[in-house]
Amino acid sequence: MHSKRTISRVIEAPASMEGEGVPIRRAFPSHEVPQLDPFLLFDHFGGVVLKPGEAKGFPDHPHRGFETVTYMLSGEFEHRDSFGHHGVLKAGDVQWMTAGSGLVHSETPAESMVRDGGRLEGFQIWVNLPARDKMKAPKYQELAGREIPLARSADGKAEVKVIAGEALGVRGGAETHIPMQYLHVSLQAGAVFEQQVPSSLNGMLYVFSGAVTVDGKTIPQYHVGALASTGENLTVSADEPAEFLLLAAQPIKEPVARYGPFVMNTAAELQQAFEDYRQGKMGTIG
Ligand code: FE
């Protein structure tokens, strides 16, 4: 039997500043919502037009034990790491970085953005890794915006960029360590989007434009709607144009020991991560 997937709670993503002064909305972690296993953090950054000289970033910092997934909607971010990796993320691009055993990286606005200003907007999501994958060698998947597959509903009113998983018969290109869906859904007024989200996956919607409704419950702009743990048929509708991300993944269900940029299973592993970083084992940016 196929049953409805409903919303268990709606959480606001409050506005704050991060890094050197990047405006963000962080849906979680928070006191009430430490994580939505396996999603450890959800940031919607920017959404603003920056003046010349205003664009700020995240200077050198380490990561170990999870993945950071960055999706740019507008603006350009530059990325460097302690293994010599360097790239520029442009509007529409996704960088799926498996930090694994650890690296040091910097995420800064592209020089032209700092000089000329402009609109900056995107998302960074932290995805946990199961214990067996935490110490894997770091790895990047770079998905160029133009290569991200696009799916459309039969009536053309719902359009989906499929980053990971499958929607409307179209498969995304990101390889994940656990079953996962990462979709960017754009709805026209009156659209109805239907998606299978098996109850074995934890899931959430984040609405960044307009508002959507799931089974009579409204999720306003800048809010997360966490999916209830039962059912599989998700139906999202919008009276006015709206955009949201749909994230769903199999929960890892392991102990989480996290502090700042490290996410491990035990306090001893966390200690080791700090020690390894201090000793330069995660490298430095030359
Ligand atoms: Fe980072």
PDB file of N, CA and C in Angstrom, residues 174-277:
ATOM      1  N   ALA A 174      25.331  12.744  -8.723  1.00  0.00           N
ATOM      2  CA  ALA A 174      26.196  12.646  -7.543  1.00  0.00           C
ATOM      3  C   ALA A 174      26.206  11.214  -7.011  1.00  0.00           C
ATOM      4  N   GLU A 175      27.405  10.736  -6.696  1.00  0.00           N
ATOM      5  CA  GLU A 175      27.523   9.438  -6.038  1.00  0.00           C
ATOM      6  C   GLU A 175      27.504   9.677  -4.539  1.00  0.00           C
ATOM      7  N   THR A 176      26.697   8.902  -3.818  1.00  0.00           N
ATOM      8  CA  THR A 176      26.574   9.111  -2.381  1.00  0.00           C
ATOM      9  C   THR A 176      26.939   7.829  -1.637  1.00  0.00           C
ATOM     10  N   HIS A 177      27.313   7.969  -0.374  1.00  0.00           N
ATOM     11  CA  HIS A 177      27.707   6.804   0.424  1.00  0.00           C
ATOM     12  C   HIS A 177      26.510   6.044   0.959  1.00  0.00           C
ATOM     13  N   ILE A 178      25.382   6.718   1.016  1.00  0.00           N
ATOM     14  CA  ILE A 178      24.141   6.107   1.485  1.00  0.00           C
ATOM     15  C   ILE A 178      23.037   6.564   0.525  1.00  0.00           C
ATOM     16  N   PRO A 179      21.938   5.832   0.414  1.00  0.00           N
ATOM     17  CA  PRO A 179      20.855   6.262  -0.476  1.00  0.00           C
ATOM     18  C   PRO A 179      20.405   7.683  -0.142  1.00  0.00           C
ATOM     19  N   MET A 180      20.325   8.537  -1.178  1.00  0.00           N
ATOM     20  CA  MET A 180      20.054   9.953  -0.919  1.00  0.00           C
ATOM     21  C   MET A 180      19.324  10.615  -2.083  1.00  0.00           C
ATOM     22  N   GLN A 181      18.502  11.601  -1.756  1.00  0.00           N
ATOM     23  CA  GLN A 181      17.871  12.452  -2.768  1.00  0.00           C
ATOM     24  C   GLN A 181      18.251  13.892  -2.460  1.00  0.00           C
ATOM     25  N   TYR A 182      18.693  14.621  -3.484  1.00  0.00           N
ATOM     26  CA  TYR A 182      18.952  16.057  -3.351  1.00  0.00           C
ATOM     27  C   TYR A 182      18.355  16.697  -4.600  1.00  0.00           C
ATOM     28  N   LEU A 183      17.233  17.367  -4.424  1.00  0.00           N
ATOM     29  CA  LEU A 183      16.508  17.949  -5.546  1.00  0.00           C
ATOM     30  C   LEU A 183      16.291  19.441  -5.327  1.00  0.00           C
ATOM     31  N   HIS A 184      16.391  20.214  -6.424  1.00  0.00           N
ATOM     32  CA  HIS A 184      16.014  21.628  -6.407  1.00  0.00           C
ATOM     33  C   HIS A 184      14.743  21.735  -7.246  1.00  0.00           C
ATOM     34  N   VAL A 185      13.639  22.031  -6.579  1.00  0.00           N
ATOM     35  CA  VAL A 185      12.335  22.006  -7.236  1.00  0.00           C
ATOM     36  C   VAL A 185      11.795  23.435  -7.393  1.00  0.00           C
ATOM     37  N   SER A 186      11.400  23.778  -8.628  1.00  0.00           N
ATOM     38  CA  SER A 186      10.771  25.082  -8.908  1.00  0.00           C
ATOM     39  C   SER A 186       9.333  24.837  -9.322  1.00  0.00           C
ATOM     40  N   LEU A 187       8.408  25.465  -8.604  1.00  0.00           N
ATOM     41  CA  LEU A 187       6.987  25.280  -8.902  1.00  0.00           C
ATOM     42  C   LEU A 187       6.381  26.567  -9.440  1.00  0.00           C
ATOM     43  N   GLN A 188       5.579  26.426 -10.497  1.00  0.00           N
ATOM     44  CA  GLN A 188       4.780  27.559 -10.952  1.00  0.00           C
ATOM     45  C   GLN A 188       3.498  27.604 -10.116  1.00  0.00           C
ATOM     46  N   ALA A 189       2.780  28.728 -10.221  1.00  0.00           N
ATOM     47  CA  ALA A 189       1.514  28.833  -9.491  1.00  0.00           C
ATOM     48  C   ALA A 189       0.601  27.678  -9.890  1.00  0.00           C
ATOM     49  N   GLY A 190       0.046  26.999  -8.903  1.00  0.00           N
ATOM     50  CA  GLY A 190      -0.887  25.907  -9.171  1.00  0.00           C
ATOM     51  C   GLY A 190      -0.218  24.562  -9.425  1.00  0.00           C
ATOM     52  N   ALA A 191       1.112  24.497  -9.283  1.00  0.00           N
ATOM     53  CA  ALA A 191       1.818  23.245  -9.546  1.00  0.00           C
ATOM     54  C   ALA A 191       1.622  22.244  -8.410  1.00  0.00           C
ATOM     55  N   VAL A 192       1.661  20.969  -8.790  1.00  0.00           N
ATOM     56  CA  VAL A 192       1.650  19.893  -7.802  1.00  0.00           C
ATOM     57  C   VAL A 192       2.816  18.970  -8.149  1.00  0.00           C
ATOM     58  N   PHE A 193       3.723  18.769  -7.187  1.00  0.00           N
ATOM     59  CA  PHE A 193       4.896  17.921  -7.414  1.00  0.00           C
ATOM     60  C   PHE A 193       4.774  16.672  -6.561  1.00  0.00           C
ATOM     61  N   GLU A 194       4.933  15.532  -7.211  1.00  0.00           N
ATOM     62  CA  GLU A 194       4.830  14.268  -6.483  1.00  0.00           C
ATOM     63  C   GLU A 194       6.152  13.527  -6.520  1.00  0.00           C
ATOM     64  N   GLN A 195       6.573  13.041  -5.359  1.00  0.00           N
ATOM     65  CA  GLN A 195       7.866  12.371  -5.267  1.00  0.00           C
ATOM     66  C   GLN A 195       7.764  11.204  -4.289  1.00  0.00           C
ATOM     67  N   GLN A 196       8.366  10.099  -4.676  1.00  0.00           N
ATOM     68  CA  GLN A 196       8.449   8.946  -3.780  1.00  0.00           C
ATOM     69  C   GLN A 196       9.622   9.157  -2.837  1.00  0.00           C
ATOM     70  N   VAL A 197       9.336   9.245  -1.551  1.00  0.00           N
ATOM     71  CA  VAL A 197      10.404   9.325  -0.552  1.00  0.00           C
ATOM     72  C   VAL A 197      10.170   8.172   0.426  1.00  0.00           C
ATOM     73  N   PRO A 198      10.855   7.051   0.200  1.00  0.00           N
ATOM     74  CA  PRO A 198      10.609   5.868   1.037  1.00  0.00           C
ATOM     75  C   PRO A 198      10.731   6.187   2.525  1.00  0.00           C
ATOM     76  N   SER A 199       9.919   5.534   3.346  1.00  0.00           N
ATOM     77  CA  SER A 199       9.932   5.843   4.781  1.00  0.00           C
ATOM     78  C   SER A 199      11.264   5.483   5.429  1.00  0.00           C
ATOM     79  N   SER A 200      12.092   4.694   4.732  1.00  0.00           N
ATOM     80  CA  SER A 200      13.429   4.357   5.253  1.00  0.00           C
ATOM     81  C   SER A 200      14.376   5.560   5.181  1.00  0.00           C
ATOM     82  N   LEU A 201      13.975   6.628   4.465  1.00  0.00           N
ATOM     83  CA  LEU A 201      14.813   7.828   4.369  1.00  0.00           C
ATOM     84  C   LEU A 201      14.262   8.932   5.265  1.00  0.00           C
ATOM     85  N   ASN A 202      15.146   9.594   6.020  1.00  0.00           N
ATOM     86  CA  ASN A 202      14.765  10.836   6.693  1.00  0.00           C
ATOM     87  C   ASN A 202      14.715  11.918   5.623  1.00  0.00           C
ATOM     88  N   GLY A 203      13.782  12.849   5.749  1.00  0.00           N
ATOM     89  CA  GLY A 203      13.682  13.853   4.691  1.00  0.00           C
ATOM     90  C   GLY A 203      13.248  15.208   5.200  1.00  0.00           C
ATOM     91  N   MET A 204      13.511  16.224   4.367  1.00  0.00           N
ATOM     92  CA  MET A 204      13.119  17.599   4.689  1.00  0.00           C
ATOM     93  C   MET A 204      12.982  18.421   3.415  1.00  0.00           C
ATOM     94  N   LEU A 205      12.160  19.463   3.511  1.00  0.00           N
ATOM     95  CA  LEU A 205      12.091  20.468   2.461  1.00  0.00           C
ATOM     96  C   LEU A 205      12.621  21.758   3.053  1.00  0.00           C
ATOM     97  N   TYR A 206      13.325  22.541   2.250  1.00  0.00           N
ATOM     98  CA  TYR A 206      13.670  23.902   2.683  1.00  0.00           C
ATOM     99  C   TYR A 206      13.136  24.852   1.620  1.00  0.00           C
ATOM    100  N   VAL A 207      12.232  25.707   2.015  1.00  0.00           N
ATOM    101  CA  VAL A 207      11.602  26.626   1.071  1.00  0.00           C
ATOM    102  C   VAL A 207      12.379  27.940   1.082  1.00  0.00           C
ATOM    103  N   PHE A 208      12.930  28.324  -0.090  1.00  0.00           N
ATOM    104  CA  PHE A 208      13.685  29.585  -0.127  1.00  0.00           C
ATOM    105  C   PHE A 208      13.013  30.654  -0.965  1.00  0.00           C
ATOM    106  N   SER A 209      11.905  30.311  -1.589  1.00  0.00           N
ATOM    107  CA  SER A 209      11.148  31.320  -2.330  1.00  0.00           C
ATOM    108  C   SER A 209       9.682  30.922  -2.301  1.00  0.00           C
ATOM    109  N   GLY A 210       8.804  31.872  -1.984  1.00  0.00           N
ATOM    110  CA  GLY A 210       7.379  31.568  -1.913  1.00  0.00           C
ATOM    111  C   GLY A 210       7.054  30.677  -0.720  1.00  0.00           C
ATOM    112  N   ALA A 211       5.999  29.881  -0.865  1.00  0.00           N
ATOM    113  CA  ALA A 211       5.566  28.976   0.197  1.00  0.00           C
ATOM    114  C   ALA A 211       4.962  27.746  -0.464  1.00  0.00           C
ATOM    115  N   VAL A 212       5.056  26.596   0.209  1.00  0.00           N
ATOM    116  CA  VAL A 212       4.454  25.370  -0.337  1.00  0.00           C
ATOM    117  C   VAL A 212       3.555  24.718   0.710  1.00  0.00           C
ATOM    118  N   THR A 213       2.735  23.804   0.240  1.00  0.00           N
ATOM    119  CA  THR A 213       1.823  23.094   1.140  1.00  0.00           C
ATOM    120  C   THR A 213       1.990  21.584   0.954  1.00  0.00           C
ATOM    121  N   VAL A 214       2.076  20.873   2.072  1.00  0.00           N
ATOM    122  CA  VAL A 214       2.123  19.412   2.057  1.00  0.00           C
ATOM    123  C   VAL A 214       1.001  18.909   2.969  1.00  0.00           C
ATOM    124  N   ASP A 215       0.042  18.208   2.405  1.00  0.00           N
ATOM    125  CA  ASP A 215      -1.059  17.631   3.177  1.00  0.00           C
ATOM    126  C   ASP A 215      -1.695  18.669   4.123  1.00  0.00           C
ATOM    127  N   GLY A 216      -1.964  19.847   3.587  1.00  0.00           N
ATOM    128  CA  GLY A 216      -2.655  20.884   4.368  1.00  0.00           C
ATOM    129  C   GLY A 216      -1.750  21.716   5.256  1.00  0.00           C
ATOM    130  N   LYS A 217      -0.475  21.346   5.342  1.00  0.00           N
ATOM    131  CA  LYS A 217       0.446  22.107   6.184  1.00  0.00           C
ATOM    132  C   LYS A 217       1.301  23.026   5.317  1.00  0.00           C
ATOM    133  N   THR A 218       1.359  24.306   5.683  1.00  0.00           N
ATOM    134  CA  THR A 218       2.125  25.274   4.893  1.00  0.00           C
ATOM    135  C   THR A 218       3.548  25.385   5.415  1.00  0.00           C
ATOM    136  N   ILE A 219       4.499  25.396   4.494  1.00  0.00           N
ATOM    137  CA  ILE A 219       5.896  25.662   4.843  1.00  0.00           C
ATOM    138  C   ILE A 219       6.258  26.992   4.200  1.00  0.00           C
ATOM    139  N   PRO A 220       6.402  28.036   5.041  1.00  0.00           N
ATOM    140  CA  PRO A 220       6.684  29.367   4.494  1.00  0.00           C
ATOM    141  C   PRO A 220       8.150  29.502   4.070  1.00  0.00           C
ATOM    142  N   GLN A 221       8.450  30.613   3.413  1.00  0.00           N
ATOM    143  CA  GLN A 221       9.821  30.925   2.993  1.00  0.00           C
ATOM    144  C   GLN A 221      10.769  30.888   4.199  1.00  0.00           C
ATOM    145  N   TYR A 222      11.986  30.405   3.959  1.00  0.00           N
ATOM    146  CA  TYR A 222      13.049  30.297   4.971  1.00  0.00           C
ATOM    147  C   TYR A 222      12.682  29.347   6.118  1.00  0.00           C
ATOM    148  N   HIS A 223      11.874  28.348   5.810  1.00  0.00           N
ATOM    149  CA  HIS A 223      11.522  27.336   6.806  1.00  0.00           C
ATOM    150  C   HIS A 223      11.829  25.946   6.270  1.00  0.00           C
ATOM    151  N   VAL A 224      12.151  25.049   7.197  1.00  0.00           N
ATOM    152  CA  VAL A 224      12.316  23.632   6.889  1.00  0.00           C
ATOM    153  C   VAL A 224      11.035  22.918   7.300  1.00  0.00           C
ATOM    154  N   GLY A 225      10.575  22.039   6.457  1.00  0.00           N
ATOM    155  CA  GLY A 225       9.509  21.117   6.827  1.00  0.00           C
ATOM    156  C   GLY A 225      10.140  19.739   6.929  1.00  0.00           C
ATOM    157  N   ALA A 226      10.214  19.193   8.152  1.00  0.00           N
ATOM    158  CA  ALA A 226      10.789  17.852   8.327  1.00  0.00           C
ATOM    159  C   ALA A 226       9.715  16.827   8.011  1.00  0.00           C
ATOM    160  N   LEU A 227      10.060  15.806   7.239  1.00  0.00           N
ATOM    161  CA  LEU A 227       9.073  14.805   6.868  1.00  0.00           C
ATOM    162  C   LEU A 227       8.814  13.849   8.029  1.00  0.00           C
ATOM    163  N   ALA A 228       7.559  13.472   8.193  1.00  0.00           N
ATOM    164  CA  ALA A 228       7.196  12.472   9.202  1.00  0.00           C
ATOM    165  C   ALA A 228       7.861  11.144   8.831  1.00  0.00           C
ATOM    166  N   SER A 229       7.990  10.264   9.800  1.00  0.00           N
ATOM    167  CA  SER A 229       8.800   9.049   9.585  1.00  0.00           C
ATOM    168  C   SER A 229       8.058   7.919   8.879  1.00  0.00           C
ATOM    169  N   THR A 230       6.782   8.133   8.571  1.00  0.00           N
ATOM    170  CA  THR A 230       6.038   7.070   7.867  1.00  0.00           C
ATOM    171  C   THR A 230       5.520   7.576   6.522  1.00  0.00           C
ATOM    172  N   GLY A 231       5.094   6.638   5.682  1.00  0.00           N
ATOM    173  CA  GLY A 231       4.560   6.989   4.369  1.00  0.00           C
ATOM    174  C   GLY A 231       5.657   7.151   3.347  1.00  0.00           C
ATOM    175  N   GLU A 232       5.259   7.245   2.065  1.00  0.00           N
ATOM    176  CA  GLU A 232       6.271   7.413   1.021  1.00  0.00           C
ATOM    177  C   GLU A 232       5.869   8.338  -0.110  1.00  0.00           C
ATOM    178  N   ASN A 233       4.571   8.639  -0.246  1.00  0.00           N
ATOM    179  CA  ASN A 233       4.157   9.518  -1.339  1.00  0.00           C
ATOM    180  C   ASN A 233       4.090  10.967  -0.874  1.00  0.00           C
ATOM    181  N   LEU A 234       5.069  11.741  -1.305  1.00  0.00           N
ATOM    182  CA  LEU A 234       5.112  13.154  -0.927  1.00  0.00           C
ATOM    183  C   LEU A 234       4.454  13.975  -2.025  1.00  0.00           C
ATOM    184  N   THR A 235       3.500  14.825  -1.646  1.00  0.00           N
ATOM    185  CA  THR A 235       2.839  15.704  -2.610  1.00  0.00           C
ATOM    186  C   THR A 235       3.002  17.140  -2.138  1.00  0.00           C
ATOM    187  N   VAL A 236       3.674  17.937  -2.964  1.00  0.00           N
ATOM    188  CA  VAL A 236       3.952  19.332  -2.603  1.00  0.00           C
ATOM    189  C   VAL A 236       3.240  20.229  -3.599  1.00  0.00           C
ATOM    190  N   SER A 237       2.453  21.185  -3.104  1.00  0.00           N
ATOM    191  CA  SER A 237       1.761  22.089  -4.020  1.00  0.00           C
ATOM    192  C   SER A 237       2.052  23.537  -3.666  1.00  0.00           C
ATOM    193  N   ALA A 238       1.833  24.411  -4.641  1.00  0.00           N
ATOM    194  CA  ALA A 238       2.083  25.841  -4.436  1.00  0.00           C
ATOM    195  C   ALA A 238       1.010  26.650  -5.149  1.00  0.00           C
ATOM    196  N   ASP A 239       0.441  27.640  -4.454  1.00  0.00           N
ATOM    197  CA  ASP A 239      -0.559  28.520  -5.072  1.00  0.00           C
ATOM    198  C   ASP A 239       0.120  29.594  -5.907  1.00  0.00           C
ATOM    199  N   GLU A 240       1.324  29.989  -5.460  1.00  0.00           N
ATOM    200  CA  GLU A 240       2.117  31.006  -6.159  1.00  0.00           C
ATOM    201  C   GLU A 240       3.474  30.373  -6.473  1.00  0.00           C
ATOM    202  N   PRO A 241       4.266  30.990  -7.372  1.00  0.00           N
ATOM    203  CA  PRO A 241       5.580  30.404  -7.680  1.00  0.00           C
ATOM    204  C   PRO A 241       6.390  30.189  -6.397  1.00  0.00           C
ATOM    205  N   ALA A 242       7.067  29.045  -6.327  1.00  0.00           N
ATOM    206  CA  ALA A 242       7.840  28.707  -5.125  1.00  0.00           C
ATOM    207  C   ALA A 242       9.045  27.855  -5.516  1.00  0.00           C
ATOM    208  N   GLU A 243      10.078  27.917  -4.690  1.00  0.00           N
ATOM    209  CA  GLU A 243      11.255  27.064  -4.906  1.00  0.00           C
ATOM    210  C   GLU A 243      11.686  26.463  -3.586  1.00  0.00           C
ATOM    211  N   PHE A 244      12.090  25.199  -3.659  1.00  0.00           N
ATOM    212  CA  PHE A 244      12.569  24.537  -2.445  1.00  0.00           C
ATOM    213  C   PHE A 244      13.594  23.473  -2.784  1.00  0.00           C
ATOM    214  N   LEU A 245      14.364  23.085  -1.768  1.00  0.00           N
ATOM    215  CA  LEU A 245      15.237  21.926  -1.882  1.00  0.00           C
ATOM    216  C   LEU A 245      14.553  20.774  -1.164  1.00  0.00           C
ATOM    217  N   LEU A 246      14.637  19.609  -1.754  1.00  0.00           N
ATOM    218  CA  LEU A 246      14.192  18.393  -1.078  1.00  0.00           C
ATOM    219  C   LEU A 246      15.424  17.547  -0.806  1.00  0.00           C
ATOM    220  N   LEU A 247      15.643  17.238   0.469  1.00  0.00           N
ATOM    221  CA  LEU A 247      16.767  16.392   0.868  1.00  0.00           C
ATOM    222  C   LEU A 247      16.214  15.186   1.605  1.00  0.00           C
ATOM    223  N   ALA A 248      16.692  14.023   1.242  1.00  0.00           N
ATOM    224  CA  ALA A 248      16.265  12.819   1.946  1.00  0.00           C
ATOM    225  C   ALA A 248      17.407  11.824   1.900  1.00  0.00           C
ATOM    226  N   ALA A 249      17.625  11.109   2.983  1.00  0.00           N
ATOM    227  CA  ALA A 249      18.697  10.114   3.015  1.00  0.00           C
ATOM    228  C   ALA A 249      18.458   9.111   4.127  1.00  0.00           C
ATOM    229  N   GLN A 250      19.080   7.976   3.934  1.00  0.00           N
ATOM    230  CA  GLN A 250      18.979   6.919   4.942  1.00  0.00           C
ATOM    231  C   GLN A 250      19.731   7.344   6.195  1.00  0.00           C
ATOM    232  N   PRO A 251      19.076   7.345   7.352  1.00  0.00           N
ATOM    233  CA  PRO A 251      19.787   7.751   8.572  1.00  0.00           C
ATOM    234  C   PRO A 251      20.907   6.774   8.899  1.00  0.00           C
ATOM    235  N   ILE A 252      21.991   7.286   9.473  1.00  0.00           N
ATOM    236  CA  ILE A 252      23.159   6.449   9.783  1.00  0.00           C
ATOM    237  C   ILE A 252      22.985   5.751  11.135  1.00  0.00           C
ATOM    238  N   LYS A 253      22.287   6.412  12.053  1.00  0.00           N
ATOM    239  CA  LYS A 253      21.976   5.823  13.373  1.00  0.00           C
ATOM    240  C   LYS A 253      23.213   5.380  14.143  1.00  0.00           C
ATOM    241  N   GLU A 254      24.234   6.220  14.135  1.00  0.00           N
ATOM    242  CA  GLU A 254      25.445   5.954  14.921  1.00  0.00           C
ATOM    243  C   GLU A 254      25.642   7.135  15.868  1.00  0.00           C
ATOM    244  N   PRO A 255      26.419   6.944  16.951  1.00  0.00           N
ATOM    245  CA  PRO A 255      26.682   8.075  17.842  1.00  0.00           C
ATOM    246  C   PRO A 255      27.425   9.190  17.095  1.00  0.00           C
ATOM    247  N   VAL A 256      27.076  10.439  17.406  1.00  0.00           N
ATOM    248  CA  VAL A 256      27.721  11.588  16.763  1.00  0.00           C
ATOM    249  C   VAL A 256      28.504  12.347  17.821  1.00  0.00           C
ATOM    250  N   ALA A 257      29.827  12.454  17.616  1.00  0.00           N
ATOM    251  CA  ALA A 257      30.658  13.308  18.465  1.00  0.00           C
ATOM    252  C   ALA A 257      31.166  14.414  17.560  1.00  0.00           C
ATOM    253  N   ARG A 258      30.665  15.630  17.747  1.00  0.00           N
ATOM    254  CA  ARG A 258      31.032  16.713  16.831  1.00  0.00           C
ATOM    255  C   ARG A 258      31.510  17.914  17.606  1.00  0.00           C
ATOM    256  N   TYR A 259      32.473  18.598  17.016  1.00  0.00           N
ATOM    257  CA  TYR A 259      32.875  19.888  17.549  1.00  0.00           C
ATOM    258  C   TYR A 259      33.414  20.701  16.388  1.00  0.00           C
ATOM    259  N   GLY A 260      32.822  21.856  16.150  1.00  0.00           N
ATOM    260  CA  GLY A 260      33.267  22.714  15.053  1.00  0.00           C
ATOM    261  C   GLY A 260      33.354  21.941  13.756  1.00  0.00           C
ATOM    262  N   PRO A 261      34.562  21.867  13.172  1.00  0.00           N
ATOM    263  CA  PRO A 261      34.696  21.315  11.813  1.00  0.00           C
ATOM    264  C   PRO A 261      34.901  19.808  11.758  1.00  0.00           C
ATOM    265  N   PHE A 262      34.804  19.119  12.914  1.00  0.00           N
ATOM    266  CA  PHE A 262      35.035  17.675  12.938  1.00  0.00           C
ATOM    267  C   PHE A 262      33.779  16.946  13.414  1.00  0.00           C
ATOM    268  N   VAL A 263      33.449  15.841  12.737  1.00  0.00           N
ATOM    269  CA  VAL A 263      32.282  15.059  13.141  1.00  0.00           C
ATOM    270  C   VAL A 263      32.677  13.583  13.148  1.00  0.00           C
ATOM    271  N   MET A 264      32.824  13.038  14.359  1.00  0.00           N
ATOM    272  CA  MET A 264      33.269  11.655  14.513  1.00  0.00           C
ATOM    273  C   MET A 264      32.219  10.868  15.304  1.00  0.00           C
ATOM    274  N   ASN A 265      32.589   9.666  15.759  1.00  0.00           N
ATOM    275  CA  ASN A 265      31.652   8.849  16.526  1.00  0.00           C
ATOM    276  C   ASN A 265      31.907   8.906  18.028  1.00  0.00           C
ATOM    277  N   THR A 266      33.183   9.141  18.419  1.00  0.00           N
ATOM    278  CA  THR A 266      33.512   9.140  19.851  1.00  0.00           C
ATOM    279  C   THR A 266      34.341  10.376  20.209  1.00  0.00           C
ATOM    280  N   ALA A 267      34.367  10.688  21.497  1.00  0.00           N
ATOM    281  CA  ALA A 267      35.153  11.830  21.984  1.00  0.00           C
ATOM    282  C   ALA A 267      36.638  11.611  21.713  1.00  0.00           C
ATOM    283  N   ALA A 268      37.099  10.359  21.816  1.00  0.00           N
ATOM    284  CA  ALA A 268      38.518  10.058  21.574  1.00  0.00           C
ATOM    285  C   ALA A 268      38.882  10.340  20.113  1.00  0.00           C
ATOM    286  N   GLU A 269      37.994  10.004  19.190  1.00  0.00           N
ATOM    287  CA  GLU A 269      38.248  10.269  17.764  1.00  0.00           C
ATOM    288  C   GLU A 269      38.265  11.765  17.482  1.00  0.00           C
ATOM    289  N   LEU A 270      37.429  12.487  18.213  1.00  0.00           N
ATOM    290  CA  LEU A 270      37.362  13.937  18.064  1.00  0.00           C
ATOM    291  C   LEU A 270      38.687  14.556  18.522  1.00  0.00           C
ATOM    292  N   GLN A 271      39.173  14.066  19.675  1.00  0.00           N
ATOM    293  CA  GLN A 271      40.454  14.495  20.234  1.00  0.00           C
ATOM    294  C   GLN A 271      41.580  14.254  19.231  1.00  0.00           C
ATOM    295  N   GLN A 272      41.530  13.060  18.628  1.00  0.00           N
ATOM    296  CA  GLN A 272      42.541  12.672  17.636  1.00  0.00           C
ATOM    297  C   GLN A 272      42.501  13.621  16.428  1.00  0.00           C
ATOM    298  N   ALA A 273      41.300  14.000  16.022  1.00  0.00           N
ATOM    299  CA  ALA A 273      41.149  14.905  14.872  1.00  0.00           C
ATOM    300  C   ALA A 273      41.829  16.245  15.167  1.00  0.00           C
ATOM    301  N   PHE A 274      41.596  16.792  16.369  1.00  0.00           N
ATOM    302  CA  PHE A 274      42.233  18.059  16.755  1.00  0.00           C
ATOM    303  C   PHE A 274      43.749  17.905  16.774  1.00  0.00           C
ATOM    304  N   GLU A 275      44.207  16.766  17.335  1.00  0.00           N
ATOM    305  CA  GLU A 275      45.633  16.482  17.437  1.00  0.00           C
ATOM    306  C   GLU A 275      46.273  16.404  16.035  1.00  0.00           C
ATOM    307  N   ASP A 276      45.626  15.668  15.146  1.00  0.00           N
ATOM    308  CA  ASP A 276      46.142  15.511  13.779  1.00  0.00           C
ATOM    309  C   ASP A 276      46.172  16.853  13.049  1.00  0.00           C
ATOM    310  N   TYR A 277      45.163  17.652  13.269  1.00  0.00           N
ATOM    311  CA  TYR A 277      45.111  18.976  12.634  1.00  0.00           C
ATOM    312  C   TYR A 277      46.242  19.850  13.158  1.00  0.00           C
TER     313      TYR A 277
END
